[in-house]
Coordinates of C-alpha atoms in Angstrom, one line a residue:
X436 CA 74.4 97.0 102.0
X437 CA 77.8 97.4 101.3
X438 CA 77.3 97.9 97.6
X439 CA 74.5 100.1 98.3
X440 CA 76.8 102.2 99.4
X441 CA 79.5 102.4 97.2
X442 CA 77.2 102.8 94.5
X443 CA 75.5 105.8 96.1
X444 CA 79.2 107.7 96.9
X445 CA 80.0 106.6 92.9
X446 CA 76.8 108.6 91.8
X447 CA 77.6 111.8 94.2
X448 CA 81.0 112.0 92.8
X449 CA 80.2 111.4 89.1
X450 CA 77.3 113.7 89.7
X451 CA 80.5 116.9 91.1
X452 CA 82.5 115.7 88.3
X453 CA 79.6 116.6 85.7
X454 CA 78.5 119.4 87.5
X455 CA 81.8 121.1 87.4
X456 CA 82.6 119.9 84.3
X457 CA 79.3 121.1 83.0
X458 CA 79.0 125.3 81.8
X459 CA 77.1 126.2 84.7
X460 CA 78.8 129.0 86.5
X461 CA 81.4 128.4 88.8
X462 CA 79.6 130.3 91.7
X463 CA 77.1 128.2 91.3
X464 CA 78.9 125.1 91.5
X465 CA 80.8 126.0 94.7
X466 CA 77.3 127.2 96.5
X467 CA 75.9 123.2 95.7
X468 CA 79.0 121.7 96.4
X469 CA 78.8 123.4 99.9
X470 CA 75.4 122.6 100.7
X471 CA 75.9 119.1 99.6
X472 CA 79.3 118.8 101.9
X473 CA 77.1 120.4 104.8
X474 CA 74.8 117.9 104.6
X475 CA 77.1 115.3 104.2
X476 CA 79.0 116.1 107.4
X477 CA 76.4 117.9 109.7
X478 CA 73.4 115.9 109.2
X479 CA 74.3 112.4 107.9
X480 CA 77.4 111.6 108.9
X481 CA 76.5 112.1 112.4
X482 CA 73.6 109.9 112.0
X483 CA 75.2 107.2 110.7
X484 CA 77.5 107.5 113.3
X485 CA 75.0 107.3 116.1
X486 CA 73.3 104.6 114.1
X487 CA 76.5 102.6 114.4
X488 CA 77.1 103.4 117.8
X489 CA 73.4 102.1 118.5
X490 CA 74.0 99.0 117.0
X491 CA 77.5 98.1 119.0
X492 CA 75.8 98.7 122.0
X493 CA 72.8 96.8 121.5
X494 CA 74.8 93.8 120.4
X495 CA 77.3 94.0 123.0
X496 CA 74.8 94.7 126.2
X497 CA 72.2 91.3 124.5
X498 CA 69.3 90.4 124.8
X499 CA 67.2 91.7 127.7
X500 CA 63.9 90.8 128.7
X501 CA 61.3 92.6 130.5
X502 CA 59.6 91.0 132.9

């Protein structure tokens, strides 16, 4: 999983660098780097976190059965 994710952050920042590096216009770029940074840290972030969060508390409360 780990990798997965480090791959995944390599290919959004190689993806900027090109982008900006690239002769689209610089309006443009800012506009998707925006977006992309908005849904980086208002949607998924806070997922993840929550996911996370999930996780620790399932594995620290156990097991429980319902009977």
């Amino acid at each position: 999983m780990r990798l997965y994710v480090i791959f995944l952050i390599t290919l959004i920042i190689g993806g900027h660098i090109a982008m900006w590096t690239s002769d689209m216009p610089r309006d443009l770029a800012l506009r998707l780097t925006l977006i992309n940074a908005a849904g980086w840290g208002v949607i998924l972030i806070p997922a993840w976190l929550v996911s996370k969060w999930a996780a620790a508390h399932q594995r620290r409360s156990g097991p429980q059965s319902r009977t």
